[in-house]
PDB file of C-alpha atoms and ligand atoms in Angstrom:
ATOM      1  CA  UNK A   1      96.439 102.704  87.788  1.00 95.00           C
ATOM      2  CA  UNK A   2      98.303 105.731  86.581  1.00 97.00           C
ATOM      3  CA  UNK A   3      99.720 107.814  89.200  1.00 98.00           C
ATOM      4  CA  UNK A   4     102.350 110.764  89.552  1.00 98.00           C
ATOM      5  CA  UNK A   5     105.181 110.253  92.389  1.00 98.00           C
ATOM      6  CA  UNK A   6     106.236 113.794  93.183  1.00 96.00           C
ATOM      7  CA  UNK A   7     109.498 114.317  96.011  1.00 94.00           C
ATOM      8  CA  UNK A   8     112.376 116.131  96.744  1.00 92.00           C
ATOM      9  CA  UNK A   9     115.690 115.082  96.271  1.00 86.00           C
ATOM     10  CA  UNK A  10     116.489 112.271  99.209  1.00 86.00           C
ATOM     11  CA  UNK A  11     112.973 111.750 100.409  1.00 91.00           C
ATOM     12  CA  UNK A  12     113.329 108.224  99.608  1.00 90.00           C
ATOM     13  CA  UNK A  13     111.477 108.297  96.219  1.00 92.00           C
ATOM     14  CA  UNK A  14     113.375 105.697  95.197  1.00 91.00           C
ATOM     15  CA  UNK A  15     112.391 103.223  97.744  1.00 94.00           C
ATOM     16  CA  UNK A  16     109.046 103.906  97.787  1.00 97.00           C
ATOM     17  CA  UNK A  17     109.001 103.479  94.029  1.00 96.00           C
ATOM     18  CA  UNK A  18     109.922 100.145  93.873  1.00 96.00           C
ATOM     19  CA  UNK A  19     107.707  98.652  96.413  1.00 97.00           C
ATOM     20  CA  UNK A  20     104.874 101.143  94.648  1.00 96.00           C
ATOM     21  CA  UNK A  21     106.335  99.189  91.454  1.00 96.00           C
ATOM     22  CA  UNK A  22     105.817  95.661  93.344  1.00 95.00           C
ATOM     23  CA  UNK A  23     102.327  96.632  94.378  1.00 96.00           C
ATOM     24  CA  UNK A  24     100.648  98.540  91.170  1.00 96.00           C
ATOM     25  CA  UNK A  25     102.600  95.759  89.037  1.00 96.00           C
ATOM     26  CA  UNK A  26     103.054  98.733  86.677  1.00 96.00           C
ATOM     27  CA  UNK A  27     106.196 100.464  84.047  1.00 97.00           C
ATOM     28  CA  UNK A  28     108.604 102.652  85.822  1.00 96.00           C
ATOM     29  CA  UNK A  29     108.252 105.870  84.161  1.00 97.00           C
ATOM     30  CA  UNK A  30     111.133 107.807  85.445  1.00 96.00           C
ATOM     31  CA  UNK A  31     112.686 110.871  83.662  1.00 97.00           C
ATOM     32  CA  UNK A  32     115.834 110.913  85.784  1.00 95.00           C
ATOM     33  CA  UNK A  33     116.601 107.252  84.765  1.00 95.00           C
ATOM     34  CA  UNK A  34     115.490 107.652  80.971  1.00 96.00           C
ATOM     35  CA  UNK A  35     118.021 110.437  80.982  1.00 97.00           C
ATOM     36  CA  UNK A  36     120.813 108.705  82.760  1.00 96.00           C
ATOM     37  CA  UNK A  37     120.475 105.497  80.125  1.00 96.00           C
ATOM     38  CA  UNK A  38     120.284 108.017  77.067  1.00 95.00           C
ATOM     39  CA  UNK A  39     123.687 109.737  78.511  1.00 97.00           C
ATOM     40  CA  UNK A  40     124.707 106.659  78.814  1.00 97.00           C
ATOM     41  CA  UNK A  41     123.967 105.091  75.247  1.00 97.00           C
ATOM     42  CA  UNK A  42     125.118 108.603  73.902  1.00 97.00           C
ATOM     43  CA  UNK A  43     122.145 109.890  72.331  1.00 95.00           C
ATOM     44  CA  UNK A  44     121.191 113.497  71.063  1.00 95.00           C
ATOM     45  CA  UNK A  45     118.762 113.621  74.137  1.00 94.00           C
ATOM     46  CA  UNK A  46     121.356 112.729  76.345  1.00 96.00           C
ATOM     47  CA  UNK A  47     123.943 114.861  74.979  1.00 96.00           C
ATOM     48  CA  UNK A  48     121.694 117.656  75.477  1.00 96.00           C
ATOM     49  CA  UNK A  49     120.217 116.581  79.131  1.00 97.00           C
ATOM     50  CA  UNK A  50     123.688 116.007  80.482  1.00 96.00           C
ATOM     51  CA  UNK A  51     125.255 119.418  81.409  1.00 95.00           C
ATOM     52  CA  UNK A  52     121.793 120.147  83.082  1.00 96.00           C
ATOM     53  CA  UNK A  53     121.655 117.166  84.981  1.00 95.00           C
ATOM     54  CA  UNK A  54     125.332 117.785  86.048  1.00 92.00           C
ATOM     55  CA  UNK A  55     124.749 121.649  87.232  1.00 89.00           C
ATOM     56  CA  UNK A  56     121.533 120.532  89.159  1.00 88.00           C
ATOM     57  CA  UNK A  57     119.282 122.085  86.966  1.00 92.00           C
ATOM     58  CA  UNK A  58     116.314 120.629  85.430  1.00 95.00           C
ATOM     59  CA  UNK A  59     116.715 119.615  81.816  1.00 97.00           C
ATOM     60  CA  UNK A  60     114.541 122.054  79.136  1.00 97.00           C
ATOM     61  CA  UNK A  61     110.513 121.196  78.894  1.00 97.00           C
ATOM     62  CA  UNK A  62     110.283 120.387  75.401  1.00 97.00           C
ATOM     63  CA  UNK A  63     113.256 117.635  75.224  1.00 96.00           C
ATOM     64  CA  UNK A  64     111.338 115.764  78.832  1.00 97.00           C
ATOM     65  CA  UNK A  65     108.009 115.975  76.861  1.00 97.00           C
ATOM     66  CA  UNK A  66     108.823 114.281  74.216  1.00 95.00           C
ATOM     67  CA  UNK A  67     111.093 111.405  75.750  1.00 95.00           C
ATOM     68  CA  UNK A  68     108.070 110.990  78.204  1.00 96.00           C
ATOM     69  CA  UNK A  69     105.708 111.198  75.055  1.00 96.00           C
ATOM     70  CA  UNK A  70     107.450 108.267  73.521  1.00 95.00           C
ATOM     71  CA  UNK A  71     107.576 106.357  76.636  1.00 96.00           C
ATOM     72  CA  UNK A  72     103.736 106.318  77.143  1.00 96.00           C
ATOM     73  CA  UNK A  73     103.180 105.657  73.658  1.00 96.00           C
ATOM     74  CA  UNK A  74     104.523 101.627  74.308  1.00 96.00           C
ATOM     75  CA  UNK A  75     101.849  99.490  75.044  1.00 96.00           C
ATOM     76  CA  UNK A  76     103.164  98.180  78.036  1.00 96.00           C
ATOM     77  CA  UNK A  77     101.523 101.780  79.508  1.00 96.00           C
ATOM     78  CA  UNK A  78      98.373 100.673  78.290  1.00 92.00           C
ATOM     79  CA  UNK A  79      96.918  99.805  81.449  1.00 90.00           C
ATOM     80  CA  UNK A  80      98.694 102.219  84.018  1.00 96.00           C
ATOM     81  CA  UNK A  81     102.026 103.315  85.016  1.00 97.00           C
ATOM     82  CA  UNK A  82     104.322 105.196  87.480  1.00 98.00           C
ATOM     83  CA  UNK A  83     105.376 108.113  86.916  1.00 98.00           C
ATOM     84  CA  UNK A  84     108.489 108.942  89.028  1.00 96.00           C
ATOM     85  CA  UNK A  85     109.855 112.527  88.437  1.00 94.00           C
ATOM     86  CA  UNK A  86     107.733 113.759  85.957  1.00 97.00           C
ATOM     87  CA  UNK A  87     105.869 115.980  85.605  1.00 98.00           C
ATOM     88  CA  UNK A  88     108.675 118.534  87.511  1.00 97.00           C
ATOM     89  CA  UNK A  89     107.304 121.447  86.273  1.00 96.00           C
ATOM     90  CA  UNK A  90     103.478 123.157  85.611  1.00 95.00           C
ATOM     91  CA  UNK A  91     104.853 123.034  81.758  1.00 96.00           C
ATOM     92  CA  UNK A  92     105.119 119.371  81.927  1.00 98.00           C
ATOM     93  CA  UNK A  93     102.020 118.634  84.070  1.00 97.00           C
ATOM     94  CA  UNK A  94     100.110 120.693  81.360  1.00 97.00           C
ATOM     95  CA  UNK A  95     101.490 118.798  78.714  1.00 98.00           C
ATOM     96  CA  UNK A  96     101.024 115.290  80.561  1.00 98.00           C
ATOM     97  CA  UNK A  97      97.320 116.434  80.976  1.00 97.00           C
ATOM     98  CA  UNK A  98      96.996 117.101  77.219  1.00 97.00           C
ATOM     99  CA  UNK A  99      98.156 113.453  76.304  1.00 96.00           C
ATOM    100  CA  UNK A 100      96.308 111.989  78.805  1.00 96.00           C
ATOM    101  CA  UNK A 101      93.348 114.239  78.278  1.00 94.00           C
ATOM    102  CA  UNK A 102      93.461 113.574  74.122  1.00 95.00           C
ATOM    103  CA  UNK A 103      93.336 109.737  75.022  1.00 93.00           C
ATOM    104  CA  UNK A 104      90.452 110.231  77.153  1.00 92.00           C
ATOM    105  CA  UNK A 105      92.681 108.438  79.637  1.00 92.00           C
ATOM    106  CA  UNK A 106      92.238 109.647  83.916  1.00 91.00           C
ATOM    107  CA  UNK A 107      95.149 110.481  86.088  1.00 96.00           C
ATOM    108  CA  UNK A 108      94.471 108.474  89.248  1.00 97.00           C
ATOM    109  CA  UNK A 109      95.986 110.461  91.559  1.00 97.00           C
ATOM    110  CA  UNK A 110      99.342 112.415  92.622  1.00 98.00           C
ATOM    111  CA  UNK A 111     101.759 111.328  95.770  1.00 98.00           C
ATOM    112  CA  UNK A 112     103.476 114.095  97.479  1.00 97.00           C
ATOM    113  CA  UNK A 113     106.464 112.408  99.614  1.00 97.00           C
ATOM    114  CA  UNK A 114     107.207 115.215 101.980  1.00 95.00           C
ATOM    115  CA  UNK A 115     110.255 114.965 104.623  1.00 92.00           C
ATOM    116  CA  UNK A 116     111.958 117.570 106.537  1.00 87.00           C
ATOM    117  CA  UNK A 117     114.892 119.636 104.788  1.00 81.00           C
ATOM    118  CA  UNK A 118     117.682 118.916 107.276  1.00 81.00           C
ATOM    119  CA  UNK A 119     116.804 114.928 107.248  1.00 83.00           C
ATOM    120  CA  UNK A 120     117.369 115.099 103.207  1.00 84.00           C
ATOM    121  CA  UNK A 121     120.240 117.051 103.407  1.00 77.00           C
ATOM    122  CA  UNK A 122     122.043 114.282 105.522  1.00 79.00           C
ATOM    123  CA  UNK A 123     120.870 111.651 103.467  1.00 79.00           C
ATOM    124  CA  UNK A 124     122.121 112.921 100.518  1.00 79.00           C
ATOM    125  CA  UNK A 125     125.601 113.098 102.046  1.00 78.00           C
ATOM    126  CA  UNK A 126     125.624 109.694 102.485  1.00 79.00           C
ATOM    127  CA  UNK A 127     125.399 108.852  98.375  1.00 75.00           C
ATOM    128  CA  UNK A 128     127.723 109.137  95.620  1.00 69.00           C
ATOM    129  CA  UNK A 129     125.761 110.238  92.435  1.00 72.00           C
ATOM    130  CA  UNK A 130     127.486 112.919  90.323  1.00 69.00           C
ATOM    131  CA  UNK A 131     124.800 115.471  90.910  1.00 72.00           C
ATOM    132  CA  UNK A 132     125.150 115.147  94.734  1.00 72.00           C
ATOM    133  CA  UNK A 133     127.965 117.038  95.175  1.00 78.00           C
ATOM    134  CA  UNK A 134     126.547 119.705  98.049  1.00 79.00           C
ATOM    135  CA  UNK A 135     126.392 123.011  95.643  1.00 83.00           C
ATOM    136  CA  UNK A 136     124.505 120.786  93.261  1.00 84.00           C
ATOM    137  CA  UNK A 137     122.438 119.856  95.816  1.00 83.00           C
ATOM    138  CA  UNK A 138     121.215 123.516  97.032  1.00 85.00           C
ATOM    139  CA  UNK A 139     120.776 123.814  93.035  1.00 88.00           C
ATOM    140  CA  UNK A 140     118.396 120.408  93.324  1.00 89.00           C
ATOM    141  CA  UNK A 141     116.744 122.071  95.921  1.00 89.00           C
ATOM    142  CA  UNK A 142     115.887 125.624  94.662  1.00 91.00           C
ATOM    143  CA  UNK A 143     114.633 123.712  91.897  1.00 93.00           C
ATOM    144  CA  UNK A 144     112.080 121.389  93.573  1.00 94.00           C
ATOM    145  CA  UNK A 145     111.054 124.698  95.842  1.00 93.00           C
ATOM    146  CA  UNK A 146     110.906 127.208  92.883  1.00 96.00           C
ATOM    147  CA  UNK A 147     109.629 124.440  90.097  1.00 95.00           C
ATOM    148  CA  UNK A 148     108.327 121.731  91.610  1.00 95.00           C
ATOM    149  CA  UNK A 149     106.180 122.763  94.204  1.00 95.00           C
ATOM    150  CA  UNK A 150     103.564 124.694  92.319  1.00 95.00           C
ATOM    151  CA  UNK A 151     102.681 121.610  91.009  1.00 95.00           C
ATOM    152  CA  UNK A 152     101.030 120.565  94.006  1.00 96.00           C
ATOM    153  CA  UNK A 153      98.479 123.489  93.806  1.00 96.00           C
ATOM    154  CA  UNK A 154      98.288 122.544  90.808  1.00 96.00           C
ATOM    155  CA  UNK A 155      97.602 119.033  91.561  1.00 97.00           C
ATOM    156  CA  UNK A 156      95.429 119.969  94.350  1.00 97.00           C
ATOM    157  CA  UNK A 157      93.238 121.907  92.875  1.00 96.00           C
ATOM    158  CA  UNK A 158      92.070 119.235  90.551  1.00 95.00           C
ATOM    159  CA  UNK A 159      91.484 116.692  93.604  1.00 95.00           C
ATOM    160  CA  UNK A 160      94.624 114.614  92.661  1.00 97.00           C
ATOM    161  CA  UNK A 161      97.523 115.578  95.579  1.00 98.00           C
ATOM    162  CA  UNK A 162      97.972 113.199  98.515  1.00 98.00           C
ATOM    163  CA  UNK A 163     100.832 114.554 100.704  1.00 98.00           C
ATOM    164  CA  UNK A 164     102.511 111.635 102.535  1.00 98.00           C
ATOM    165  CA  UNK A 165     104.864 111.801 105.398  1.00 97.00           C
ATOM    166  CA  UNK A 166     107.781 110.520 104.399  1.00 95.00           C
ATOM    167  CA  UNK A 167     109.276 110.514 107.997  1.00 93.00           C
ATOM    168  CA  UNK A 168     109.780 106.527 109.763  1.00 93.00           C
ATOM    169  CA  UNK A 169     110.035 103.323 108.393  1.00 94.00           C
ATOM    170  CA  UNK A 170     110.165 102.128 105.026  1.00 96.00           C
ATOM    171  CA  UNK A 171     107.518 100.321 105.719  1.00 97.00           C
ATOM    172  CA  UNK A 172     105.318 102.792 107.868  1.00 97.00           C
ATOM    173  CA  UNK A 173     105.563 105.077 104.584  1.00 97.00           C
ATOM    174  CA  UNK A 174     104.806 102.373 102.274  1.00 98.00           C
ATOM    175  CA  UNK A 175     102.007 101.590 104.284  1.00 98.00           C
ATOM    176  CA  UNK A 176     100.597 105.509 104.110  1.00 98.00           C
ATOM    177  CA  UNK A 177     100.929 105.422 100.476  1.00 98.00           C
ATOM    178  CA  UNK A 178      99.095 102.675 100.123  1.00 98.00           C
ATOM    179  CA  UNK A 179      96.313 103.853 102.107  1.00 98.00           C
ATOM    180  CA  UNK A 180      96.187 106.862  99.474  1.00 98.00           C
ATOM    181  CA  UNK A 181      96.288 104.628  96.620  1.00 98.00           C
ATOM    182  CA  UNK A 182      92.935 103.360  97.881  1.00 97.00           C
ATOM    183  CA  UNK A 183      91.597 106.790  97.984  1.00 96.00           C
ATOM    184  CA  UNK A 184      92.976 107.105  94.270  1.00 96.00           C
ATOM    185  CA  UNK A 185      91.007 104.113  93.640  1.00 94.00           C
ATOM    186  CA  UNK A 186      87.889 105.117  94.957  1.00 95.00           C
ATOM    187  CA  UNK A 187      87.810 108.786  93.598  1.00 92.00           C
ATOM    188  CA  UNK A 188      88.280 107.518  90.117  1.00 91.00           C
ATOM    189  CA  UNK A 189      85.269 105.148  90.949  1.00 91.00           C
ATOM    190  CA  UNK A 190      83.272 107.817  91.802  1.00 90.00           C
ATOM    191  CA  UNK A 191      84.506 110.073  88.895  1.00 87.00           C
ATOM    192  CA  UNK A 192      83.513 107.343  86.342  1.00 86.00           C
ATOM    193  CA  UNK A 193      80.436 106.927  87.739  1.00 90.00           C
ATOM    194  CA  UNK A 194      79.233 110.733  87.751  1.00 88.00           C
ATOM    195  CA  UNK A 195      80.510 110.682  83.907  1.00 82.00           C
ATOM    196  CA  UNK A 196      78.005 107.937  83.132  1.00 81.00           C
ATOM    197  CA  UNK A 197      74.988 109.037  84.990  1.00 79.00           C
ATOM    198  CA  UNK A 198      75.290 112.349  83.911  1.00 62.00           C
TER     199      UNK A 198
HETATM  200  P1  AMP B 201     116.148 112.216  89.351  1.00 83.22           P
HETATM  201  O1  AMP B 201     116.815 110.907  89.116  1.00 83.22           O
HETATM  202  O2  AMP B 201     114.666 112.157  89.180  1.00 83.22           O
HETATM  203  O3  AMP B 201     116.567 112.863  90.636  1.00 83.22           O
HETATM  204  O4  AMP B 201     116.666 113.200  88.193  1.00 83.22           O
HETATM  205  C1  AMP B 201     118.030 113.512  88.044  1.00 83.22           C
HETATM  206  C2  AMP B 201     118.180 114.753  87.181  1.00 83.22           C
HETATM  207  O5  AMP B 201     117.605 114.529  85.892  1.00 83.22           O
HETATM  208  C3  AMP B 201     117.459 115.990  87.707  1.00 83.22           C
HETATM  209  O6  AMP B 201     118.232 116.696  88.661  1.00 83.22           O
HETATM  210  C4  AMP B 201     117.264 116.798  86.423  1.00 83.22           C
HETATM  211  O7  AMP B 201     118.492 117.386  86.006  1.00 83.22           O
HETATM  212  C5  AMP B 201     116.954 115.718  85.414  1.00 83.22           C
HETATM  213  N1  AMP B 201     115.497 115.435  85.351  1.00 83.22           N
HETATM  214  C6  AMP B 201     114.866 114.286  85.715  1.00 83.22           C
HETATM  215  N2  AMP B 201     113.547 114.377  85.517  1.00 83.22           N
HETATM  216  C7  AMP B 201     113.317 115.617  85.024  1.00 83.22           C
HETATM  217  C8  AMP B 201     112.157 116.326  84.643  1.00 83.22           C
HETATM  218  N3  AMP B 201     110.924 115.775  84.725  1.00 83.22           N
HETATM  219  N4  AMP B 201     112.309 117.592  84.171  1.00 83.22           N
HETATM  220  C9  AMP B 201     113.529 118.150  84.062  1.00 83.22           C
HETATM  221  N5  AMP B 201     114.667 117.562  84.433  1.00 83.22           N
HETATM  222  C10 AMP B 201     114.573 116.286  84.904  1.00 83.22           C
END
C-alpha cells in the first residue's frame, strides 16, 4: 500500500508513523529524516537543506524531488511505502503524481492528522529539536497553513484525503487510521476494477 501521511508540526506524526510502519510492514519515506541523515553525513543536499530546515522554512522543491525520486527508485518501494512529510507542497504532490503516474503505479490514499493549534503548540514545548525553538515554530506553522494545506484540496478532490482526529489516545488514533486504511483498500479495489471492465 502506498499512502501519503500529511500533519502539522506536533500532531503526533511521528507516533502514528511507526505503528502505521508496524502495520503496512512498509519503507519509511520521510523527507525530514532523509534530510537530517544527509546534514548529518555532510552531503551537497544537506548542505543546501540545512539553513532552511534551521529558519523553519521548507527546503526548495526541486532538491526534495529528487532525494524523494531516488528514494522510490530502490526496490524495497516496490510494493508500497509511507510517505511521511512529503509531498509538503502542490509542487511536490504534482511531481509525486508524475512518477507515480509514469509507472502506472496508484496512490492509495492520503491521511490528514488534524489536532487543535494550542494542543501542538504545548507539545512542541516539551521537545528539544533545533527547529523547535518557538519563532521557528510560528515559521513551521505559517508554512503547513500557507503550503501545506492546499494539498488537501488537492488531495480531496481526487478522492484520496482522509482527515483523522488526532485528538486522544495513541491508540484511539491509531485505531481511526486504520479504519481509513481500509477505506484506502477498498477504493483502490473498486478503482482497479472499473479500469478493467471498462
Ligand atoms: P519534519 O521532520 O518532517 O518535521 O521536517 C523537518 C524540516 O525538514 C522541515 O521543517 C523542513 O525544513 C524540511 N522538510 C522536510 N520535508 C520537507 C518537504 N517535503 N519539503 C520541504 N521541506 C521539507
Amino acid at each position: 500500500m502506498r499512502v501519503v501521511f500529511i500533519g502539522p508540526p506536533g500532531a503526533g506524526k511521528g507516533t502514528q508513523s511507526q505503528r502505521l510502519l508496524r502495520y503496512l510492514n512498509v519503507p519509511h519515506i520521510s523527507t525530514g529524516d532523509i534530510l537530517r541523515d544527509a546534514i548529518r553525513r555532510g552531503t551537497a543536499e544537506g548542505f543546501a537543506a540545512e539553513r532552511y530546515m534551521n529558519a523553519g522554512n521548507l527546503v526548495p522543491d526541486p532538491i526534495i524531488i529528487d532525494l524523494v525520486g531516488q528514494r522510490l527508485d530502490q526496490p524495497d518501494c516496490a510494493a508500497g511505502c509511507l510517505l511521511d512529510g512529503f509531498p509538503r507542497t502542490t509542487g511536490q504532490a504534482e511531481a509525486l503524481d508524475a512518477y507515480l503516474n509514469g509507472r502506472g503505479i496508484p496512490l492509495d490514499g492520503v491521511l490528514e492528522l488534524r489536532v487543535n493549534e494550542e494542543i501542538l503548540i504545548q507539545r512542541l514545548a516539551s521537545r528539544a529539536r533545533v527547529d523547535d525553538d518557538p519563532n521557528v515554530i510560528r515559521q513551521r506553522f505559517v508554512n503547513y497553513r500557507e503550503r501545506t494545506e492546499p494539498l488537501l484540496d488537492y488531495y480531496r478532490e481526487r478522492g484520496l484525503l482522509a482527515t483523522i482526529n488526532g485528538m486522544g489516545s495513541p491508540d484511539e488514533v491509531f485505531d481511526r487510521i486504520r479504519a481509513a486504511l481500509q477505506e484506502f483498500a477498498r477504493t483502490t479495489a473498486s478503482r482497479k476494477a472499473s479500469r478493467t471492465s471498462g
